[in-house]
PDB file of C-alpha atoms in Angstrom:
ATOM      1  CA  UNK Y   1       0.000   0.000   0.000  1.00  0.00           C
ATOM      2  CA  UNK Y   2       2.851   2.359   0.904  1.00  0.00           C
ATOM      3  CA  UNK Y   3       4.559   1.558  -2.423  1.00  0.00           C
ATOM      4  CA  UNK Y   4       1.372   2.384  -4.328  1.00  0.00           C
ATOM      5  CA  UNK Y   5       0.935   5.664  -2.438  1.00  0.00           C
ATOM      6  CA  UNK Y   6       4.533   6.632  -3.153  1.00  0.00           C
ATOM      7  CA  UNK Y   7       4.043   5.906  -6.854  1.00  0.00           C
ATOM      8  CA  UNK Y   8       0.900   8.061  -6.960  1.00  0.00           C
ATOM      9  CA  UNK Y   9       2.697  10.935  -5.248  1.00  0.00           C
ATOM     10  CA  UNK Y  10       5.665  10.594  -7.601  1.00  0.00           C
ATOM     11  CA  UNK Y  11       3.565  10.586 -10.800  1.00  0.00           C
ATOM     12  CA  UNK Y  12       2.961  14.360 -10.970  1.00  0.00           C
ATOM     13  CA  UNK Y  13       6.684  14.935 -10.532  1.00  0.00           C
ATOM     14  CA  UNK Y  14       7.448  12.640 -13.436  1.00  0.00           C
ATOM     15  CA  UNK Y  15       4.836  14.362 -15.603  1.00  0.00           C
ATOM     16  CA  UNK Y  16       6.217  17.809 -14.774  1.00  0.00           C
ATOM     17  CA  UNK Y  17       9.748  16.664 -15.585  1.00  0.00           C
ATOM     18  CA  UNK Y  18       8.552  15.305 -18.914  1.00  0.00           C
ATOM     19  CA  UNK Y  19       7.224  18.777 -19.787  1.00  0.00           C
ATOM     20  CA  UNK Y  20      10.247  20.669 -18.474  1.00  0.00           C
ATOM     21  CA  UNK Y  21      11.392  23.380 -20.856  1.00  0.00           C
ATOM     22  CA  UNK Y  22       8.134  23.589 -22.815  1.00  0.00           C
ATOM     23  CA  UNK Y  23       6.499  26.952 -23.488  1.00  0.00           C
ATOM     24  CA  UNK Y  24       2.875  27.414 -24.534  1.00  0.00           C
ATOM     25  CA  UNK Y  25       2.203  28.967 -27.962  1.00  0.00           C
ATOM     26  CA  UNK Y  26      -1.617  29.099 -27.668  1.00  0.00           C
ATOM     27  CA  UNK Y  27      -3.377  30.670 -24.681  1.00  0.00           C
ATOM     28  CA  UNK Y  28      -6.708  28.893 -25.221  1.00  0.00           C
ATOM     29  CA  UNK Y  29      -8.583  32.212 -25.146  1.00  0.00           C
ATOM     30  CA  UNK Y  30      -7.857  34.010 -28.404  1.00  0.00           C
ATOM     31  CA  UNK Y  31      -5.438  34.158 -31.326  1.00  0.00           C
ATOM     32  CA  UNK Y  32      -2.828  36.311 -29.605  1.00  0.00           C
ATOM     33  CA  UNK Y  33       0.552  35.509 -31.170  1.00  0.00           C
ATOM     34  CA  UNK Y  34      -0.982  34.058 -34.331  1.00  0.00           C
ATOM     35  CA  UNK Y  35      -1.756  35.623 -37.714  1.00  0.00           C
ATOM     36  CA  UNK Y  36      -4.094  34.253 -40.398  1.00  0.00           C
ATOM     37  CA  UNK Y  37      -3.592  35.008 -44.075  1.00  0.00           C
ATOM     38  CA  UNK Y  38      -6.341  34.474 -46.681  1.00  0.00           C
ATOM     39  CA  UNK Y  39      -9.603  33.780 -44.857  1.00  0.00           C
ATOM     40  CA  UNK Y  40      -9.434  34.877 -41.223  1.00  0.00           C
ATOM     41  CA  UNK Y  41     -12.852  33.418 -40.319  1.00  0.00           C
ATOM     42  CA  UNK Y  42     -11.500  29.896 -40.921  1.00  0.00           C
ATOM     43  CA  UNK Y  43      -9.849  29.996 -37.476  1.00  0.00           C
ATOM     44  CA  UNK Y  44     -11.579  30.661 -34.164  1.00  0.00           C
ATOM     45  CA  UNK Y  45     -11.254  29.737 -30.507  1.00  0.00           C
ATOM     46  CA  UNK Y  46     -14.006  27.769 -28.738  1.00  0.00           C
ATOM     47  CA  UNK Y  47     -13.874  26.338 -25.217  1.00  0.00           C
ATOM     48  CA  UNK Y  48     -10.087  26.519 -25.090  1.00  0.00           C
ATOM     49  CA  UNK Y  49      -9.688  24.893 -28.505  1.00  0.00           C
ATOM     50  CA  UNK Y  50      -8.299  26.287 -31.748  1.00  0.00           C
ATOM     51  CA  UNK Y  51     -10.755  25.367 -34.515  1.00  0.00           C
ATOM     52  CA  UNK Y  52      -9.699  25.109 -38.175  1.00  0.00           C
ATOM     53  CA  UNK Y  53     -12.871  25.008 -40.285  1.00  0.00           C
ATOM     54  CA  UNK Y  54     -13.472  27.013 -43.440  1.00  0.00           C
ATOM     55  CA  UNK Y  55     -11.944  28.059 -46.767  1.00  0.00           C
ATOM     56  CA  UNK Y  56      -8.220  27.579 -47.208  1.00  0.00           C
ATOM     57  CA  UNK Y  57      -6.268  29.610 -44.673  1.00  0.00           C
ATOM     58  CA  UNK Y  58      -2.992  29.270 -42.821  1.00  0.00           C
ATOM     59  CA  UNK Y  59      -2.472  30.500 -39.280  1.00  0.00           C
ATOM     60  CA  UNK Y  60       1.149  31.444 -38.565  1.00  0.00           C
ATOM     61  CA  UNK Y  61       2.761  31.768 -35.167  1.00  0.00           C
ATOM     62  CA  UNK Y  62       4.133  35.329 -34.954  1.00  0.00           C
ATOM     63  CA  UNK Y  63       4.527  35.560 -31.172  1.00  0.00           C
ATOM     64  CA  UNK Y  64       7.394  36.354 -28.855  1.00  0.00           C
ATOM     65  CA  UNK Y  65       8.742  32.858 -28.122  1.00  0.00           C
ATOM     66  CA  UNK Y  66      12.179  32.695 -29.815  1.00  0.00           C
ATOM     67  CA  UNK Y  67      10.949  35.685 -31.848  1.00  0.00           C
ATOM     68  CA  UNK Y  68       8.926  33.059 -33.784  1.00  0.00           C
ATOM     69  CA  UNK Y  69      12.047  31.581 -35.363  1.00  0.00           C
ATOM     70  CA  UNK Y  70      12.859  27.969 -34.512  1.00  0.00           C
ATOM     71  CA  UNK Y  71      15.589  25.696 -35.824  1.00  0.00           C
ATOM     72  CA  UNK Y  72      15.854  22.737 -33.431  1.00  0.00           C
ATOM     73  CA  UNK Y  73      12.803  22.060 -31.287  1.00  0.00           C
ATOM     74  CA  UNK Y  74      10.209  19.650 -29.977  1.00  0.00           C
ATOM     75  CA  UNK Y  75       6.637  20.710 -30.690  1.00  0.00           C
ATOM     76  CA  UNK Y  76       3.682  19.039 -28.992  1.00  0.00           C
ATOM     77  CA  UNK Y  77      -0.042  19.502 -29.519  1.00  0.00           C
ATOM     78  CA  UNK Y  78      -3.294  17.722 -28.842  1.00  0.00           C
ATOM     79  CA  UNK Y  79      -5.338  17.244 -32.001  1.00  0.00           C
ATOM     80  CA  UNK Y  80      -8.833  16.050 -32.869  1.00  0.00           C
ATOM     81  CA  UNK Y  81      -9.625  15.339 -36.510  1.00  0.00           C
ATOM     82  CA  UNK Y  82     -13.260  15.060 -37.533  1.00  0.00           C
ATOM     83  CA  UNK Y  83     -14.344  12.437 -40.070  1.00  0.00           C
ATOM     84  CA  UNK Y  84     -13.385  13.316 -43.672  1.00  0.00           C
ATOM     85  CA  UNK Y  85     -11.216  16.254 -42.584  1.00  0.00           C
ATOM     86  CA  UNK Y  86      -7.747  17.478 -43.503  1.00  0.00           C
ATOM     87  CA  UNK Y  87      -5.259  19.884 -41.921  1.00  0.00           C
ATOM     88  CA  UNK Y  88      -1.569  20.078 -41.113  1.00  0.00           C
ATOM     89  CA  UNK Y  89       1.160  21.584 -38.964  1.00  0.00           C
ATOM     90  CA  UNK Y  90       4.025  23.353 -40.737  1.00  0.00           C
ATOM     91  CA  UNK Y  91       7.499  24.045 -39.372  1.00  0.00           C
ATOM     92  CA  UNK Y  92      10.437  26.103 -40.669  1.00  0.00           C
ATOM     93  CA  UNK Y  93       7.928  28.233 -42.570  1.00  0.00           C
ATOM     94  CA  UNK Y  94       7.235  31.965 -42.808  1.00  0.00           C
ATOM     95  CA  UNK Y  95       4.186  34.182 -43.184  1.00  0.00           C
ATOM     96  CA  UNK Y  96       2.840  34.667 -46.685  1.00  0.00           C
ATOM     97  CA  UNK Y  97      -0.311  36.463 -47.783  1.00  0.00           C
ATOM     98  CA  UNK Y  98      -1.965  33.613 -49.706  1.00  0.00           C
ATOM     99  CA  UNK Y  99      -1.683  30.120 -51.192  1.00  0.00           C
ATOM    100  CA  UNK Y 100      -0.069  27.015 -49.677  1.00  0.00           C
ATOM    101  CA  UNK Y 101       3.115  27.814 -47.731  1.00  0.00           C
ATOM    102  CA  UNK Y 102       6.099  27.728 -50.084  1.00  0.00           C
ATOM    103  CA  UNK Y 103       8.657  27.427 -47.280  1.00  0.00           C
ATOM    104  CA  UNK Y 104       9.028  24.646 -44.757  1.00  0.00           C
ATOM    105  CA  UNK Y 105       7.535  21.208 -44.217  1.00  0.00           C
ATOM    106  CA  UNK Y 106       3.969  20.065 -43.523  1.00  0.00           C
ATOM    107  CA  UNK Y 107       3.249  17.388 -40.954  1.00  0.00           C
ATOM    108  CA  UNK Y 108      -0.016  15.901 -42.126  1.00  0.00           C
ATOM    109  CA  UNK Y 109      -3.288  15.693 -40.198  1.00  0.00           C
ATOM    110  CA  UNK Y 110      -5.778  13.666 -42.226  1.00  0.00           C
ATOM    111  CA  UNK Y 111      -8.898  11.692 -41.373  1.00  0.00           C
ATOM    112  CA  UNK Y 112      -8.841   8.010 -42.219  1.00  0.00           C
ATOM    113  CA  UNK Y 113     -11.831   8.604 -44.512  1.00  0.00           C
ATOM    114  CA  UNK Y 114     -10.507  11.699 -46.248  1.00  0.00           C
ATOM    115  CA  UNK Y 115      -9.559  10.996 -49.908  1.00  0.00           C
ATOM    116  CA  UNK Y 116      -5.832  11.617 -49.504  1.00  0.00           C
ATOM    117  CA  UNK Y 117      -3.321   8.762 -49.410  1.00  0.00           C
ATOM    118  CA  UNK Y 118      -1.034  10.764 -47.105  1.00  0.00           C
ATOM    119  CA  UNK Y 119      -2.384  10.149 -43.618  1.00  0.00           C
ATOM    120  CA  UNK Y 120      -1.794  11.623 -40.163  1.00  0.00           C
ATOM    121  CA  UNK Y 121       1.871  11.483 -39.206  1.00  0.00           C
ATOM    122  CA  UNK Y 122       3.200  11.912 -42.740  1.00  0.00           C
ATOM    123  CA  UNK Y 123       5.982  14.350 -43.506  1.00  0.00           C
ATOM    124  CA  UNK Y 124       3.965  15.520 -46.466  1.00  0.00           C
ATOM    125  CA  UNK Y 125       5.337  14.492 -49.887  1.00  0.00           C
ATOM    126  CA  UNK Y 126       8.703  13.703 -48.306  1.00  0.00           C
ATOM    127  CA  UNK Y 127       8.037  10.589 -46.248  1.00  0.00           C
ATOM    128  CA  UNK Y 128       4.401   9.579 -46.162  1.00  0.00           C
ATOM    129  CA  UNK Y 129       2.438   7.038 -44.161  1.00  0.00           C
ATOM    130  CA  UNK Y 130      -0.535   5.325 -45.786  1.00  0.00           C
ATOM    131  CA  UNK Y 131      -2.362   4.243 -42.643  1.00  0.00           C
ATOM    132  CA  UNK Y 132      -3.604   6.692 -40.048  1.00  0.00           C
ATOM    133  CA  UNK Y 133      -2.208   6.215 -36.552  1.00  0.00           C
ATOM    134  CA  UNK Y 134      -5.029   8.189 -34.912  1.00  0.00           C
ATOM    135  CA  UNK Y 135      -8.758   7.581 -34.683  1.00  0.00           C
ATOM    136  CA  UNK Y 136     -11.207  10.099 -36.072  1.00  0.00           C
ATOM    137  CA  UNK Y 137     -13.188  12.152 -33.529  1.00  0.00           C
ATOM    138  CA  UNK Y 138     -10.738  11.322 -30.726  1.00  0.00           C
ATOM    139  CA  UNK Y 139      -8.004  13.496 -29.220  1.00  0.00           C
ATOM    140  CA  UNK Y 140      -4.458  12.346 -29.884  1.00  0.00           C
ATOM    141  CA  UNK Y 141      -0.955  13.638 -29.151  1.00  0.00           C
ATOM    142  CA  UNK Y 142       1.095  14.996 -32.042  1.00  0.00           C
ATOM    143  CA  UNK Y 143       4.860  15.420 -31.546  1.00  0.00           C
ATOM    144  CA  UNK Y 144       7.336  16.905 -34.025  1.00  0.00           C
ATOM    145  CA  UNK Y 145      11.062  16.872 -33.224  1.00  0.00           C
ATOM    146  CA  UNK Y 146      13.712  18.544 -35.368  1.00  0.00           C
ATOM    147  CA  UNK Y 147      17.406  18.134 -34.519  1.00  0.00           C
ATOM    148  CA  UNK Y 148      19.965  19.171 -37.086  1.00  0.00           C
ATOM    149  CA  UNK Y 149      18.734  17.731 -40.357  1.00  0.00           C
ATOM    150  CA  UNK Y 150      16.616  14.988 -38.771  1.00  0.00           C
ATOM    151  CA  UNK Y 151      12.843  15.029 -38.324  1.00  0.00           C
ATOM    152  CA  UNK Y 152      10.838  12.697 -36.078  1.00  0.00           C
ATOM    153  CA  UNK Y 153       7.039  12.609 -36.019  1.00  0.00           C
ATOM    154  CA  UNK Y 154       5.170  10.761 -33.285  1.00  0.00           C
ATOM    155  CA  UNK Y 155       1.473  10.097 -32.832  1.00  0.00           C
ATOM    156  CA  UNK Y 156       0.504   9.141 -29.285  1.00  0.00           C
ATOM    157  CA  UNK Y 157       4.237   8.691 -28.580  1.00  0.00           C
ATOM    158  CA  UNK Y 158       4.583   6.120 -31.373  1.00  0.00           C
ATOM    159  CA  UNK Y 159       7.106   7.017 -34.071  1.00  0.00           C
ATOM    160  CA  UNK Y 160       5.505   7.379 -37.504  1.00  0.00           C
ATOM    161  CA  UNK Y 161       8.321   9.040 -39.423  1.00  0.00           C
ATOM    162  CA  UNK Y 162      12.070   9.351 -38.983  1.00  0.00           C
ATOM    163  CA  UNK Y 163      13.756  11.201 -41.807  1.00  0.00           C
ATOM    164  CA  UNK Y 164      17.156  12.818 -42.250  1.00  0.00           C
ATOM    165  CA  UNK Y 165      17.669  15.253 -45.078  1.00  0.00           C
ATOM    166  CA  UNK Y 166      20.391  13.849 -47.377  1.00  0.00           C
ATOM    167  CA  UNK Y 167      23.355  15.974 -48.368  1.00  0.00           C
ATOM    168  CA  UNK Y 168      22.247  15.770 -52.013  1.00  0.00           C
ATOM    169  CA  UNK Y 169      18.570  16.436 -51.200  1.00  0.00           C
ATOM    170  CA  UNK Y 170      16.560  18.205 -53.888  1.00  0.00           C
ATOM    171  CA  UNK Y 171      13.058  19.192 -52.755  1.00  0.00           C
ATOM    172  CA  UNK Y 172      10.118  18.279 -54.962  1.00  0.00           C
ATOM    173  CA  UNK Y 173       7.308  20.754 -55.548  1.00  0.00           C
ATOM    174  CA  UNK Y 174       8.381  23.622 -53.300  1.00  0.00           C
ATOM    175  CA  UNK Y 175      12.048  24.647 -53.416  1.00  0.00           C
ATOM    176  CA  UNK Y 176      11.655  26.033 -49.884  1.00  0.00           C
ATOM    177  CA  UNK Y 177      10.955  22.563 -48.488  1.00  0.00           C
ATOM    178  CA  UNK Y 178      14.370  22.204 -46.853  1.00  0.00           C
ATOM    179  CA  UNK Y 179      15.661  22.049 -43.292  1.00  0.00           C
ATOM    180  CA  UNK Y 180      16.344  25.637 -42.259  1.00  0.00           C
ATOM    181  CA  UNK Y 181      14.600  27.666 -39.564  1.00  0.00           C
ATOM    182  CA  UNK Y 182      11.308  29.501 -39.252  1.00  0.00           C
ATOM    183  CA  UNK Y 183       7.956  29.563 -37.556  1.00  0.00           C
ATOM    184  CA  UNK Y 184       5.006  27.186 -37.173  1.00  0.00           C
ATOM    185  CA  UNK Y 185       1.732  27.307 -39.030  1.00  0.00           C
ATOM    186  CA  UNK Y 186      -1.588  25.471 -38.821  1.00  0.00           C
ATOM    187  CA  UNK Y 187      -3.549  24.705 -41.945  1.00  0.00           C
ATOM    188  CA  UNK Y 188      -7.234  25.287 -42.546  1.00  0.00           C
ATOM    189  CA  UNK Y 189      -7.716  23.051 -45.567  1.00  0.00           C
ATOM    190  CA  UNK Y 190     -11.286  23.425 -46.834  1.00  0.00           C
ATOM    191  CA  UNK Y 191     -14.860  24.243 -45.673  1.00  0.00           C
ATOM    192  CA  UNK Y 192     -15.709  20.559 -45.246  1.00  0.00           C
ATOM    193  CA  UNK Y 193     -12.815  19.907 -42.874  1.00  0.00           C
ATOM    194  CA  UNK Y 194     -12.872  20.556 -39.127  1.00  0.00           C
ATOM    195  CA  UNK Y 195      -9.769  19.897 -37.062  1.00  0.00           C
ATOM    196  CA  UNK Y 196      -9.293  21.048 -33.470  1.00  0.00           C
ATOM    197  CA  UNK Y 197      -6.070  21.864 -31.628  1.00  0.00           C
ATOM    198  CA  UNK Y 198      -5.202  22.564 -28.003  1.00  0.00           C
ATOM    199  CA  UNK Y 199      -2.247  22.582 -25.620  1.00  0.00           C
ATOM    200  CA  UNK Y 200       0.184  23.679 -28.337  1.00  0.00           C
ATOM    201  CA  UNK Y 201       3.631  24.029 -26.777  1.00  0.00           C
ATOM    202  CA  UNK Y 202       7.259  23.968 -27.839  1.00  0.00           C
ATOM    203  CA  UNK Y 203      10.606  23.159 -26.290  1.00  0.00           C
ATOM    204  CA  UNK Y 204      13.430  24.976 -28.097  1.00  0.00           C
ATOM    205  CA  UNK Y 205      16.523  22.793 -28.405  1.00  0.00           C
ATOM    206  CA  UNK Y 206      20.142  23.864 -28.773  1.00  0.00           C
ATOM    207  CA  UNK Y 207      21.019  24.984 -32.262  1.00  0.00           C
TER     208      UNK Y 207
END
């Protein structure tokens, strides 16, 4: 009994240690620190959640943490993807007024029933996964780690992608899809898609 009690008392300490060094990027109240481009109404905050639902729009982090420029980092977020919905989380990107981000990489968020072969956990069009690792309409943990030229994507702490940019790497599609530095961005894909985000936080790592 004493052993069990000790374990229960120790658990919060372990959880806090696991989150040591992380800084919140989303306050759960409004879009402070974020800037939308094409269709601002696509993004809104409801009950502490960031909702992406509407015409194509990208919401860029422009806040004070690291002056919104990250090279090596660990990003964590809780995500809920509705049935037949699509979204994504970009890194090493930069604000642009319209269109799909030309700089940086997209980490895919995609419902199992959405007609796109690149499913949740894919490093979009670089290293894709064909089977979704998350269930629709259920919250899951999304982790993106960038160290040097290596990218790791985890869903619910299970590795989906490990990719290291080769020395002779030539990006396909967007020439800005290379390991560099930049900000984060969340994608509002289309009016039929609804994806929710909360507890978005980052741990900057040594460059």
